[in-house]
Structure formats: C-alpha cells, structure tokens
Coordinates of C-alpha atoms in Angstrom, one line a residue:
M29 CA 54.4 50.4 52.7
V30 CA 55.5 54.0 52.8
F31 CA 53.6 54.5 56.0
S32 CA 55.2 51.4 57.6
K33 CA 58.6 52.7 56.6
K34 CA 57.9 56.1 58.1
K35 CA 56.5 54.5 61.2
G36 CA 59.7 52.4 61.6
I37 CA 61.9 55.5 61.2
L38 CA 59.8 57.3 63.9
Q39 CA 60.1 54.3 66.3
N40 CA 63.9 54.3 65.7
L41 CA 64.1 58.0 66.6
T42 CA 62.1 57.3 69.7
R43 CA 64.4 54.5 70.7
Q44 CA 67.4 56.8 70.1
S45 CA 65.8 59.6 72.2
K46 CA 65.4 57.1 75.1
R47 CA 68.9 55.8 74.8
A48 CA 71.1 56.6 77.8
A49 CA 73.5 59.6 77.6
P50 CA 77.2 58.9 77.3
P51 CA 78.7 57.8 80.7
F52 CA 81.1 60.7 81.1
L53 CA 78.2 63.2 81.1
G54 CA 77.0 61.7 84.4
V55 CA 80.1 63.2 86.1
F56 CA 78.6 66.7 85.7
S57 CA 75.6 65.7 87.8
S58 CA 77.6 63.8 90.5
K59 CA 78.3 65.0 94.0
I60 CA 82.0 64.8 93.4
F61 CA 81.7 67.3 90.5
N62 CA 79.5 69.6 92.6
W63 CA 82.1 69.6 95.4
L64 CA 84.8 70.3 92.9
V65 CA 82.9 73.3 91.6
F66 CA 82.4 74.5 95.1
A67 CA 86.1 74.2 95.8
G68 CA 86.9 76.1 92.6
L69 CA 84.5 78.9 93.7
V70 CA 86.1 79.1 97.1
L71 CA 89.6 79.1 95.6
A72 CA 88.6 81.9 93.1
V73 CA 87.0 84.0 95.8
S74 CA 90.0 83.5 98.2
L75 CA 92.4 84.5 95.5
I76 CA 90.5 87.7 94.8
L77 CA 90.3 88.6 98.4
S78 CA 93.9 87.7 99.3
F79 CA 96.2 88.5 96.4
R80 CA 98.1 91.7 96.7
I81 CA 100.5 93.4 94.3
G82 CA 103.6 95.1 95.7
F83 CA 103.8 98.8 95.3
L84 CA 106.9 99.8 97.3
P85 CA 110.1 100.9 95.6
P86 CA 113.1 98.7 96.4
H87 CA 115.6 101.3 97.5
I88 CA 114.8 104.5 99.2
K89 CA 116.9 107.0 101.1
V90 CA 116.4 110.4 102.6
G91 CA 117.0 113.0 100.0
L92 CA 116.3 110.9 96.9
V93 CA 113.5 111.9 94.6
A94 CA 110.4 109.7 94.4
P95 CA 109.9 108.7 90.7
K96 CA 106.1 108.4 91.1
D97 CA 103.2 108.8 93.5
I98 CA 103.1 106.2 96.2
K99 CA 99.7 105.5 97.7
S100 CA 98.7 103.1 100.4
D101 CA 97.0 99.9 99.1
R102 CA 95.0 99.4 102.3
N103 CA 94.7 100.7 105.8
Y104 CA 97.8 100.6 107.9
E105 CA 98.7 101.3 111.5
I106 CA 102.5 101.8 111.6
V107 CA 104.5 102.0 114.8
D108 CA 107.0 104.8 114.7
E109 CA 109.7 102.9 116.6
K110 CA 112.3 105.7 116.9
T111 CA 109.8 108.2 118.3
T112 CA 108.3 105.6 120.6
A113 CA 111.8 104.6 121.9
A114 CA 112.6 108.3 122.5
N115 CA 109.4 108.8 124.3
R116 CA 110.1 105.7 126.5
Q117 CA 113.5 107.0 127.3
E118 CA 112.0 110.3 128.3
G119 CA 109.5 108.4 130.4
A120 CA 112.2 106.5 132.1
K121 CA 114.2 109.7 132.8
S122 CA 111.2 111.3 134.4
I123 CA 111.3 108.6 137.1
P124 CA 113.7 109.6 139.9
S125 CA 116.2 107.2 141.4
V126 CA 114.9 105.4 144.4
F127 CA 117.0 105.5 147.6
D128 CA 116.2 103.6 150.8
F129 CA 116.5 105.6 154.1
E130 CA 117.2 103.2 156.9
E131 CA 115.6 104.8 159.9
S132 CA 116.7 102.0 162.2
A133 CA 120.4 102.9 161.7
Q134 CA 120.2 105.6 164.2
Q135 CA 118.4 103.4 166.7
E136 CA 121.0 100.6 166.3
I137 CA 123.9 103.0 166.9
D138 CA 122.2 104.4 169.9
Q139 CA 121.7 100.9 171.3
K140 CA 125.4 100.1 170.7
I141 CA 126.5 103.2 172.6
H142 CA 124.2 102.5 175.5
E143 CA 125.2 98.8 175.7
T144 CA 128.9 99.6 175.6
F145 CA 128.7 102.2 178.4
E146 CA 126.5 100.1 180.6
K147 CA 128.8 97.0 180.3
G148 CA 131.8 99.2 180.6
R149 CA 130.7 100.7 183.9
G150 CA 130.3 97.1 185.2
L151 CA 133.8 96.2 184.1
V152 CA 135.3 99.4 185.8
A153 CA 133.4 98.4 189.0
K154 CA 135.0 95.0 188.8
K155 CA 138.5 96.4 188.1
G156 CA 138.5 95.0 184.6
T157 CA 141.6 95.0 182.6
E158 CA 142.4 97.0 179.5
A159 CA 142.2 93.9 177.4
E160 CA 138.6 93.2 178.7
I161 CA 137.5 96.7 177.9
Q162 CA 139.1 96.5 174.4
S163 CA 137.3 93.2 173.8
L164 CA 134.0 94.9 174.9
L165 CA 134.4 97.7 172.5
S166 CA 135.3 95.3 169.7
E167 CA 132.3 93.2 170.4
T168 CA 129.7 95.9 170.8
W169 CA 130.9 98.6 168.4
G170 CA 132.5 96.2 165.9
L171 CA 135.7 98.4 165.8
Q172 CA 139.3 97.6 166.4
Q173 CA 140.9 100.0 168.9
T174 CA 144.4 100.7 170.2
T175 CA 145.2 101.0 173.9
E176 CA 145.4 104.8 173.6
E177 CA 141.9 104.9 172.2
I178 CA 140.4 103.2 175.2
H179 CA 142.1 105.4 177.8
P180 CA 139.3 108.0 177.7
F181 CA 136.8 105.3 178.7
L182 CA 139.0 104.2 181.6
N183 CA 139.7 107.7 182.8
D184 CA 136.0 108.7 183.1
G185 CA 134.8 105.2 184.0
F186 CA 132.2 105.2 181.2
S187 CA 130.3 108.1 182.7
L188 CA 126.7 108.8 182.0
D189 CA 127.6 112.3 180.9
N190 CA 129.7 110.9 178.1
E191 CA 127.1 108.3 177.2
F192 CA 124.3 110.9 176.9
F193 CA 126.6 113.3 175.1
L194 CA 127.5 110.7 172.4
R195 CA 123.9 109.4 172.1
N196 CA 122.4 112.9 171.6
L197 CA 125.2 113.9 169.2
M198 CA 124.7 110.6 167.2
R199 CA 121.0 111.1 166.9
E200 CA 121.6 114.6 165.5
V201 CA 124.1 113.3 163.0
M202 CA 122.2 110.2 161.9
A203 CA 119.0 112.2 161.2
Q204 CA 120.7 113.4 158.0
F205 CA 120.8 111.7 154.7
I206 CA 124.2 109.9 154.5
V207 CA 125.5 108.1 151.4
S208 CA 128.6 106.0 151.2
S209 CA 130.3 108.4 148.8
Q210 CA 129.6 111.2 146.4
S211 CA 129.7 108.7 143.5
A212 CA 126.4 107.3 144.7
L213 CA 124.7 110.5 143.3
E214 CA 126.4 110.6 139.9
N215 CA 123.5 109.0 138.0
V216 CA 120.8 111.1 139.6
G217 CA 119.3 113.5 137.2
S218 CA 117.6 116.9 137.6
V219 CA 114.4 115.2 138.7
G220 CA 115.8 114.5 142.1
I221 CA 115.3 111.3 144.0
T222 CA 112.6 109.3 145.8
V223 CA 113.4 108.5 149.4
R224 CA 111.7 105.4 150.8
Y225 CA 111.6 105.2 154.6
I226 CA 112.4 101.7 155.6
Q227 CA 111.3 100.2 158.9
K228 CA 112.0 96.5 159.7
N229 CA 112.9 95.9 156.1
Q230 CA 109.5 97.2 154.9
A231 CA 108.9 100.5 153.0
E232 CA 106.6 102.5 155.2
D233 CA 106.5 105.8 153.3
E234 CA 108.3 107.7 150.6
T235 CA 108.9 111.3 149.6
A236 CA 110.4 113.2 146.7
L237 CA 113.6 115.0 147.4
Q238 CA 114.7 117.7 144.9
D239 CA 117.4 119.4 146.9
L240 CA 120.3 117.0 146.7
S241 CA 122.5 119.3 148.8
L242 CA 120.8 117.7 151.8
I243 CA 122.5 114.4 151.0
K244 CA 126.0 114.1 152.4
P245 CA 128.8 111.6 151.8
L246 CA 130.0 109.6 154.7
S247 CA 133.5 111.2 154.8
E248 CA 132.0 114.7 155.0
I249 CA 129.6 113.6 157.8
Q250 CA 132.5 112.1 159.8
N251 CA 134.5 115.3 159.5
N252 CA 131.5 117.4 160.4
F253 CA 130.9 115.0 163.3
L254 CA 134.2 116.0 165.0
N255 CA 133.5 119.7 164.3
R256 CA 130.0 119.5 165.7
A257 CA 131.2 117.6 168.7
K258 CA 133.8 120.2 169.5
Q259 CA 131.2 123.0 169.1
V260 CA 128.8 121.3 171.5
I261 CA 131.6 120.6 174.0
K262 CA 132.6 124.2 173.9
E263 CA 129.0 125.4 174.4
K264 CA 127.4 122.9 176.7
S265 CA 129.7 120.1 177.9
P266 CA 133.3 121.3 178.5
S267 CA 133.9 118.4 180.8
V268 CA 133.5 115.8 178.0
P269 CA 137.0 114.6 176.9
Q270 CA 137.9 115.2 173.3
G271 CA 140.5 113.6 170.9
T272 CA 140.5 109.8 170.6
L273 CA 137.0 109.3 172.1
L274 CA 135.3 111.5 169.5
Q275 CA 137.4 110.0 166.7
L276 CA 136.5 106.5 167.8
A277 CA 132.8 107.5 168.0
S278 CA 132.8 109.1 164.6
R279 CA 133.7 105.7 163.2
L280 CA 130.3 104.5 164.3
V281 CA 128.6 106.7 161.8
R282 CA 127.5 104.7 158.7
P283 CA 125.5 105.4 155.5
N284 CA 121.7 105.3 156.1
L285 CA 120.7 106.2 152.5
T286 CA 121.4 103.5 149.8
Y287 CA 120.6 103.4 146.1
N288 CA 117.9 100.7 145.3
S289 CA 118.7 99.7 141.8
F290 CA 116.0 97.0 141.6
E291 CA 113.2 99.3 142.6
T292 CA 114.5 102.1 140.4
E293 CA 114.7 99.9 137.3
L294 CA 111.3 98.4 138.0
R295 CA 109.7 101.8 138.2
R296 CA 111.4 102.9 135.0
A297 CA 110.4 99.8 133.2
R298 CA 106.8 100.3 134.2
A299 CA 107.0 103.9 133.1
M300 CA 108.4 102.8 129.7
G301 CA 105.7 100.2 129.4
N302 CA 103.0 102.8 130.1
V303 CA 104.2 104.9 127.1
R304 CA 102.0 104.0 124.2
N305 CA 103.4 103.3 120.8
V306 CA 103.4 106.3 118.5
I307 CA 101.0 105.1 115.7
I308 CA 100.9 106.5 112.2
K309 CA 97.6 105.7 110.6
V310 CA 97.5 105.5 106.8
Q311 CA 94.2 105.1 105.0
A312 CA 93.8 103.0 101.9
G313 CA 94.4 105.2 98.9
E314 CA 96.2 107.9 100.9
A315 CA 99.1 109.5 99.2
I316 CA 102.3 108.7 101.1
I317 CA 104.6 110.8 98.8
R318 CA 104.1 112.5 95.5
G319 CA 106.2 111.9 92.4
G320 CA 109.0 114.5 92.3
D321 CA 109.1 115.1 96.1
R322 CA 112.2 114.2 98.1
Y323 CA 112.0 111.4 100.7
E324 CA 111.9 112.8 104.2
P325 CA 112.6 110.8 107.4
H326 CA 108.8 110.4 108.1
H327 CA 108.3 109.0 104.6
L328 CA 110.9 106.3 105.4
V329 CA 109.2 105.5 108.6
I330 CA 105.9 104.9 106.9
L331 CA 107.3 103.0 103.9
E332 CA 109.5 100.8 106.1
G333 CA 106.6 100.1 108.4
I334 CA 104.4 99.0 105.4
R335 CA 107.3 96.8 104.1
K336 CA 107.7 95.2 107.5
Q337 CA 104.0 94.5 107.9
K338 CA 103.9 92.9 104.4
S339 CA 106.9 90.7 105.2
E340 CA 105.5 89.6 108.5
S341 CA 102.1 88.7 107.0
S342 CA 102.5 85.4 105.1
F343 CA 100.4 85.2 102.0
L344 CA 100.0 81.5 102.5
I345 CA 98.6 81.8 106.0
K346 CA 96.3 84.6 105.0
F347 CA 95.1 82.6 102.0
I348 CA 94.4 79.6 104.1
G349 CA 92.5 81.7 106.6
T350 CA 90.5 83.4 103.9
N351 CA 89.8 80.1 102.3
L352 CA 88.5 78.7 105.6
F353 CA 86.4 81.8 106.2
V354 CA 84.8 81.7 102.7
S355 CA 84.1 78.0 102.9
I356 CA 82.4 78.3 106.3
L357 CA 80.4 81.3 105.2
L358 CA 79.1 79.7 102.0
L359 CA 78.4 76.3 103.5
I360 CA 76.6 77.5 106.7
T361 CA 74.6 80.0 104.7
Y362 CA 73.6 77.5 102.0
F363 CA 72.6 74.6 104.3
F364 CA 70.7 76.9 106.7
S365 CA 68.8 78.5 103.9
K366 CA 68.0 75.2 102.2
K367 CA 66.6 73.8 105.4
F368 CA 64.8 76.7 106.9
I369 CA 63.9 79.1 104.0
R370 CA 60.9 77.5 102.2
K371 CA 61.4 79.1 98.8
F372 CA 65.2 78.7 98.7
K373 CA 65.5 75.9 96.2
P374 CA 68.2 76.8 93.7
T375 CA 69.0 74.3 91.0
H376 CA 72.6 73.4 89.9
Q377 CA 72.2 76.0 87.1
D378 CA 71.2 78.6 89.6
L379 CA 74.2 77.9 91.9
Y380 CA 76.5 78.2 88.9
F381 CA 74.9 81.5 88.1
L382 CA 75.3 82.7 91.7
G383 CA 78.9 81.7 91.7
V384 CA 79.7 83.6 88.5
V385 CA 77.9 86.7 89.8
L386 CA 79.7 86.5 93.1
I387 CA 83.1 86.3 91.3
L388 CA 82.3 89.2 89.0
L389 CA 81.0 91.3 91.9
L390 CA 84.2 90.7 93.9
L391 CA 86.4 91.5 90.9
T392 CA 84.4 94.7 90.4
V393 CA 85.0 95.6 94.1
R394 CA 88.7 94.8 93.8
L395 CA 89.0 96.9 90.6
A396 CA 87.1 99.8 92.2
A397 CA 89.2 99.7 95.3
A398 CA 92.4 99.8 93.2
L399 CA 91.2 102.7 91.1
S400 CA 89.8 104.7 94.0
S401 CA 93.0 106.4 94.8
G402 CA 93.4 107.6 91.2
V403 CA 89.7 108.7 91.1
Q404 CA 90.2 110.6 94.3
D405 CA 92.8 112.8 92.7
L406 CA 90.3 113.8 89.9
F407 CA 88.1 115.7 92.3
P408 CA 88.8 119.4 92.8
F409 CA 87.8 119.0 96.5
D410 CA 88.7 116.6 99.2
V411 CA 86.8 113.3 98.9
P412 CA 87.5 110.6 101.6
I413 CA 88.5 107.2 100.2
Q414 CA 85.6 105.6 102.1
A415 CA 83.1 107.9 100.3
L416 CA 84.4 106.3 97.0
Y417 CA 83.8 102.9 98.5
Y418 CA 80.1 103.8 99.0
A419 CA 79.8 104.2 95.2
I420 CA 80.9 100.6 94.5
P421 CA 77.8 98.8 93.1
V422 CA 77.8 95.8 95.5
A423 CA 74.0 96.0 95.5
A424 CA 74.0 95.0 91.9
G425 CA 74.6 91.4 92.8
A426 CA 71.4 91.1 94.9
M427 CA 69.5 93.2 92.3
L428 CA 70.5 90.9 89.5
T429 CA 69.8 87.8 91.6
R430 CA 66.3 89.0 92.4
Y431 CA 65.7 89.9 88.8
I432 CA 66.7 86.4 87.5
L433 CA 65.6 84.2 90.4
N434 CA 63.6 85.2 93.6
S435 CA 63.7 87.3 96.7
E436 CA 64.8 84.5 99.1
I437 CA 67.9 83.7 97.1
A438 CA 68.6 87.4 96.6
L439 CA 68.5 87.9 100.4
V440 CA 71.0 85.0 101.0
F441 CA 73.3 86.4 98.3
A442 CA 73.1 89.8 99.8
I443 CA 74.4 88.5 103.2
V444 CA 77.3 86.6 101.6
A445 CA 78.3 89.4 99.3
S446 CA 78.2 92.1 102.0
A447 CA 80.3 89.9 104.4
L448 CA 83.0 89.2 101.8
T449 CA 83.1 92.8 100.6
G450 CA 83.4 94.1 104.1
M451 CA 86.2 91.7 104.8
F452 CA 88.1 92.7 101.7
L453 CA 87.8 96.4 102.5
E454 CA 89.8 95.9 105.6
G455 CA 87.1 94.4 107.7
D456 CA 85.1 97.7 107.9
L457 CA 81.9 96.9 109.8
D458 CA 80.3 100.1 108.7
L459 CA 80.8 99.2 105.0
S460 CA 79.5 95.6 105.6
T461 CA 76.3 97.0 107.2
Y462 CA 75.9 99.6 104.4
F463 CA 76.3 97.0 101.7
L464 CA 73.9 94.6 103.3
I465 CA 71.1 97.2 103.7
S466 CA 71.8 98.5 100.2
S467 CA 71.6 95.0 98.8
I468 CA 68.3 94.2 100.6
A469 CA 66.8 97.5 99.3
A470 CA 68.0 96.6 95.8
A471 CA 66.4 93.2 95.9
A472 CA 63.1 94.7 97.1
S473 CA 63.1 97.3 94.3
M474 CA 63.2 94.5 91.7
A475 CA 60.0 92.9 92.7
R476 CA 58.2 93.5 89.4
V477 CA 60.3 94.6 86.4
E478 CA 58.3 94.6 83.2
R479 CA 60.4 97.1 81.3
R480 CA 64.1 98.2 81.2
S481 CA 63.3 101.6 82.6
A482 CA 62.1 100.0 85.8
I483 CA 65.7 98.9 86.5
L484 CA 66.8 102.5 86.4
K485 CA 64.0 103.5 88.7
A486 CA 65.1 100.8 91.1
G487 CA 68.6 102.2 91.0
L488 CA 67.3 105.6 92.0
A489 CA 65.4 104.0 94.9
V490 CA 68.5 102.1 96.0
G491 CA 70.5 105.3 95.8
G492 CA 68.1 107.1 98.1
V493 CA 68.3 104.3 100.6
N494 CA 72.1 104.3 100.4
A495 CA 72.2 108.1 101.1
L496 CA 70.0 107.7 104.2
V497 CA 72.0 104.8 105.5
V498 CA 75.3 106.7 105.1
L499 CA 73.7 109.7 106.9
A500 CA 72.7 107.5 109.8
I501 CA 76.1 105.9 110.0
K502 CA 77.9 109.3 110.0
L503 CA 75.6 110.7 112.6
I504 CA 76.2 107.7 114.9
T505 CA 79.9 108.1 114.3
Y506 CA 79.9 111.8 115.2
I507 CA 77.9 111.2 118.3
S508 CA 80.0 108.3 119.6
V509 CA 83.3 109.8 118.8
T510 CA 84.5 113.2 119.7
D511 CA 84.8 114.7 116.2
V512 CA 83.8 117.9 114.5
F513 CA 80.5 117.8 112.7
N514 CA 81.4 118.3 109.0
L515 CA 78.3 118.8 106.9
P516 CA 80.1 119.1 103.5
Q517 CA 81.8 115.8 104.1
I518 CA 78.5 114.1 105.0
L519 CA 76.9 115.4 101.8
I520 CA 79.9 114.1 99.8
N521 CA 79.5 110.7 101.3
M522 CA 75.7 110.7 100.7
A523 CA 76.3 111.8 97.0
M524 CA 78.7 108.9 96.5
A525 CA 76.3 106.5 98.1
F526 CA 73.5 107.7 95.9
S527 CA 75.6 107.2 92.8
G528 CA 76.3 103.6 94.0
G529 CA 72.6 102.9 93.4
I530 CA 72.7 104.3 89.9
F531 CA 75.9 102.3 89.1
A532 CA 74.1 99.1 90.4
S533 CA 71.2 99.6 88.0
I534 CA 73.6 100.2 85.1
F535 CA 75.5 97.0 86.1
V536 CA 72.2 95.0 86.0
L537 CA 71.2 96.5 82.6
V538 CA 74.5 95.4 81.1
L539 CA 74.6 91.9 82.7
A540 CA 71.0 90.9 82.6
P541 CA 70.8 90.1 78.8
I542 CA 74.1 88.3 79.1
A543 CA 72.9 86.2 82.0
E544 CA 69.6 85.4 80.2
H545 CA 71.4 84.2 77.2
A546 CA 74.3 82.4 78.9
F547 CA 72.2 80.5 81.5
D548 CA 69.0 80.3 79.4
Y549 CA 66.9 82.2 81.9
V550 CA 63.4 83.6 81.0
T551 CA 62.9 86.9 82.9
D552 CA 59.9 89.1 83.0
I553 CA 61.3 91.4 80.3
K554 CA 61.9 88.3 78.1
L555 CA 58.4 87.2 78.7
L556 CA 57.2 90.6 77.6
E557 CA 59.1 90.2 74.3
L558 CA 57.5 86.7 73.9
G559 CA 54.1 88.1 74.8
N560 CA 54.1 90.6 72.0
L561 CA 51.2 89.8 69.7
N562 CA 53.3 90.6 66.7
H563 CA 55.5 87.6 67.5
P564 CA 55.9 85.5 64.3
L565 CA 54.5 82.3 65.9
L566 CA 51.4 84.1 67.1
K567 CA 50.8 85.7 63.7
E568 CA 51.1 82.3 62.1
M569 CA 48.6 80.8 64.6
I570 CA 46.0 83.4 63.9
V571 CA 46.1 82.5 60.2
K572 CA 46.3 78.7 60.6
A573 CA 44.3 78.2 63.7
P574 CA 42.2 81.3 64.4
G575 CA 39.9 79.5 66.8
T576 CA 42.8 78.2 68.9
Y577 CA 44.3 81.8 68.8
H578 CA 41.1 83.4 70.2
H579 CA 40.8 80.5 72.7
S580 CA 44.4 81.2 73.9
Q581 CA 43.7 84.9 74.3
L582 CA 40.7 84.1 76.5
V583 CA 42.7 81.6 78.6
A584 CA 45.5 84.3 78.9
V585 CA 43.0 86.8 80.4
L586 CA 41.6 84.3 82.9
A587 CA 45.0 82.9 83.9
E588 CA 46.5 86.3 84.4
A589 CA 43.7 87.3 86.7
A590 CA 43.9 84.1 88.6
A591 CA 47.7 84.3 89.1
A592 CA 47.3 87.9 90.4
E593 CA 44.8 86.7 93.0
I594 CA 47.0 83.9 94.4
G595 CA 50.3 85.8 94.3
A596 CA 51.8 84.0 91.3
N597 CA 53.5 85.7 88.3
P598 CA 50.6 87.0 86.1
L599 CA 52.9 87.8 83.2
L600 CA 54.2 84.2 83.1
A601 CA 50.6 82.9 83.2
R602 CA 49.5 85.2 80.4
V603 CA 52.4 84.4 78.1
G604 CA 52.3 80.7 78.8
S605 CA 48.6 80.8 77.9
Y606 CA 49.4 82.4 74.5
F607 CA 51.6 79.5 73.5
H608 CA 50.0 76.5 75.3
D609 CA 48.2 75.3 72.2
I610 CA 50.8 76.2 69.6
G611 CA 51.2 72.6 68.6
K612 CA 47.7 72.5 67.1
M613 CA 49.1 74.4 64.1
R614 CA 51.1 71.4 63.0
K615 CA 49.2 68.3 64.2
P616 CA 45.6 69.5 65.1
S617 CA 44.1 66.0 64.7
Y618 CA 46.3 64.6 67.5
F619 CA 44.5 66.9 70.1
V620 CA 41.3 65.4 71.5
E621 CA 39.2 68.6 71.2
N622 CA 39.8 68.6 67.4
Q623 CA 38.8 65.0 66.8
Q624 CA 35.1 65.8 67.2
G625 CA 34.2 62.3 68.3
G626 CA 36.0 60.6 65.5
E627 CA 39.0 58.3 65.6
N628 CA 41.7 59.0 68.2
R629 CA 45.0 58.6 66.4
H630 CA 46.8 57.9 69.7
D631 CA 45.0 54.6 70.1
K632 CA 47.3 53.0 67.6
L633 CA 50.5 54.6 68.9
S634 CA 52.8 53.8 71.8
P635 CA 52.9 56.4 74.6
S636 CA 56.4 57.4 73.7
M637 CA 55.4 58.0 70.1
S638 CA 52.4 60.1 71.1
A639 CA 54.6 62.2 73.3
L640 CA 57.1 62.7 70.5
I641 CA 54.4 63.9 68.1
I642 CA 52.9 66.3 70.7
A643 CA 56.4 67.7 71.5

C-alpha cells in the first residue's frame, strides 16, 4: 500500500513535469520576441554611437575669461570664413581689369576717309552742289557739318594729298590706347590692366599693361590730334589746309579701348573660386582654450565653427543613419556567417551574451574617448590623442567571446566591434584596421585557457601584436605623407598599443566569472574547478561507489586521449567522464551493469518514470 501510494506520487510528479509551460513563456522563444530584442540592441548601439553632450559655453566674447578648459569632443574641420573671404578679396584684386582693344577701329576710319575723298572727287568732277557734298560727309563720316566746314574740301577738290595726309595721321593717332574718358580708369588698381586685342568680335591675343600713362582719354587725343597735325604740316606738308578741315577730321577719332566688365568679373570670380577655404583642424581632445585665459579672436572662430557644425548636423538624421548602418552590419554579418561558416551556430542565449558584450564594449569605448583628453593632461610629455585610443581594450570583446564560445563566433564579433568602434572614433580607417587585427590576435591567443594566468599571458601577446601593427601603420603614414619621422612619437604610440593588450586581459579577467554565472556558461577554467579530485561529489563517490570511481578515472584517461586525437576538447571529455556515472551513488540497482543478471527494475516502469529516476 505504501509502495502504491509512493508510485502514485511519482507518476503525478511525472505528469506535472510533462505538463506544458504557461502560454506567456512561449513569447520569449518566438520570432517576434527575437526581432524585438534585435531592435533593442540596434537602438542601444545607435544611441551609444550618436548621443553627444554639449560642451560649449553659451556666451563668449573677445576679452572675457574662460571659466574652465574647453576641449574638442571630436575631430573638426572649421572654415575660417573671415580669413577665407579676405583671401578671396585679395585674389580678386590680383586680377587686373580687362579692356578690349578694337584693332578694326583704325581700319574703319581709314576706310571712311578713303570712301569720302573718292566720292567727293566724283562730285567735284560733276560740279556737285554744296548740299550734295554736305550729304556725302554726313553719310560717310556720320558727322553734321556746317557750310564753312566743307569749304576746304571744295577748295582743294578732295585732293589725294589731303586724303593721304589724313589717313596717315589717323593711323598714327588710332594706334594709341584711347578710352572715352579718364573716369574709365578710376577702378583700375596698381596691378595694371589686361588688354585683349579684338579682331572681328573675337579675342585674338592679350597682353598685360602696367604703364597706364600709355592710355589717353578721347578729349586729350583730339587735342593732340590738332597739335600733331599742325606739326606734320609744318614739317612735311605745308600745302595741306588747316583749320576747319583738321577740326572736322579730329571728330572722327573715337575710343578703341573699352572696359569689359563681364570678362573682368568672370575672371575675378574664377580667382575667388580658386582660393581654398582656410581650414582650422581640431583633433578630438585638443585643448581649445585653458581655464583662466582670455578669449582671442581665433578662439571665437573655432568655437563658433564648432557650434555651427553642431547646429547643422541634426541628431535625428544622424541617429537614423547610424541605426540603419548598425542594422545592415549586424544582419548581413549574421546571415552570412550562419550560412557559410560551418561552426557559427550560436543559440539564443549566445546571441544575448554577444549583444550584452557589444553594448558593454561600446560603452567602454565611449567612456575612454571622453576621458582621453583628461588623461592626456596627466602625462608630463606630449601624447597624441590617437595614441590613447590605441590603449582602449576593444580586443577584450573578441577575447571574451573566444573564451566563452568559439573562434568562429569570435571572428565575426571582431569584425562587427572594430567597424562600430572605428565609426564612433570619427570614421578613422587606421583605428578600425588596428582594432580588427588586435581582436583577431586576441581570439587566437585564447585557444586553450586552463588557468587564469593564461589570460594575462594572452594579453601580453595581444599587446605585442598591437605594438607591431601600430609601427606598421605609422611607417606607412610617414612614407605616404610628407612628414617628419618622429621616433619618440612612434614609441609612445606603440607603448599605448601594448597597454591596450594588457587592459583587454584585465577586462576579461573581471567579466569572465560574471558571464559564466549570469549566462550559466561552463568554461575551461570552470571545468578545471569541477575536475578537481577533491570535489565533494567525487569524494563521496569514492566512498559509496569505489568501483564506479576507478572506472570513471579510467574512462577519463581514455576519453581525454581520444578527444585530443580528433581535435575535440580533452578537458571537457575528462571532466565529463568523472561525473558520467555519478547517479550510481543513489540508485545503483537501476543501472544494468549493477543488476548482475537479476531483475531489471525498469521493466515494470514507464519510460518517463525510468528517465525521472535516472535523472
């Protein structure tokens, strides 16, 4: 009766164990829940990468005292607009005004004189009237004349001597640079002018003219025309009539040099466009002004430039872009790895673990970047801000992943972490490359960790790799960019990189036990603790089941050797062998090897009951 009652209780427990879990617990294993967790991860990572805290004082003026140190929160390239505008004005002033010299003007006047005299001789031969001659002059010269002004033409009958005299004199006069008035040269600076020689409305050639005294206004040329004509008449042609004929001919002189405003402004606009912006580069962590110093104009230029860039860059747009980038990176990397990497088979628990590690790692990066400017001031010598970035233990993420899970998952994690870290640190490709190589080296160094000291040794190995990578990057930089080879600076960068490996190992030493406990992982170190022969359960087994104990020890030796041969985990095989028969201490008769050919108690039990007893 007692046995039947106990049997009923056991069957009731079995039925309860097989009873379905509460319906709401199924949500945690659904696809919707998994996508919600993924969205939460992307949101957390995007906030870490995007969120910025303002650091600029609200009101600044030249002469005021800065109440505290102001350092740049990231890299900036600020355009000095005032200096740039001044340089552009100087560039525009250096471009001389453009004037068009109409070479055809002299030819047109020469043609007019020849046509007038040739037709005039015909009218004189036909006994033409004064009105006809006046009409001829008006038509060909385009001038209005009085009767007195045409008398010289009638008196000498439009002689060839007068024609050749006027044509030669006009050629001499029109060979000069003639402008309409002196005011046309008012805006010409000390750089002179550019003279373009125009033929048939096309610029044939141009030359620079520095001596502006060679340019004459029209009124001066007309006065000089009369004086020059009188001088030539006196020296060579005393028979040529003077007076009204020369005065009328002087009116044919016209400007041949005109200001081309369109071409001038076009060239000056091009010159202003060719002037590059004056860029002030500010590195992340660089001190803009020290507390107690007075604001100078260049401080205001930098601070206002930073303020302007911050106001122009919308946080929402940046957050959306970051969110999209993180989503694509995680999804593409996950699905590619799951499909093409054979041993990449993380469970939901593993994915939660990786998400937590990624968030903690990015928070560490963010905190380190924020503190780097303050740490920089602690050194008695100059330490570049990028050198401090080399000391950030980004490799700890891949190191911890390899320690808890496997190398394939660690490699994928290294790619994601280095990409996100490089993007956060202003998209520095050198840093992304450095963190990727460092993370891969960290994962490789954690292949077999059977004691805590092995993690520190792995940190030393990672530090050595970090130092070599930084050396290679700096050598490439100095070769590709014209820069002075600075050995002390290289050594400082290498030292910071080496310390990054040490910090990574410390990071793992602190987080590994927490991860083991929080996510219920069994690592090699935990297996070593379980495999200690002084374990209470093993000590109990050697007393209660000594034969089973010695059998388990023998199986452990064989399993460990076999696992080593096939590339499995020998430690896991050995420790598992120690405990594989531990149930024989409580229910030895339910194991077939202990029944010695007698009754098998499982024959009268249901399979579920048998399983419950063995468990």
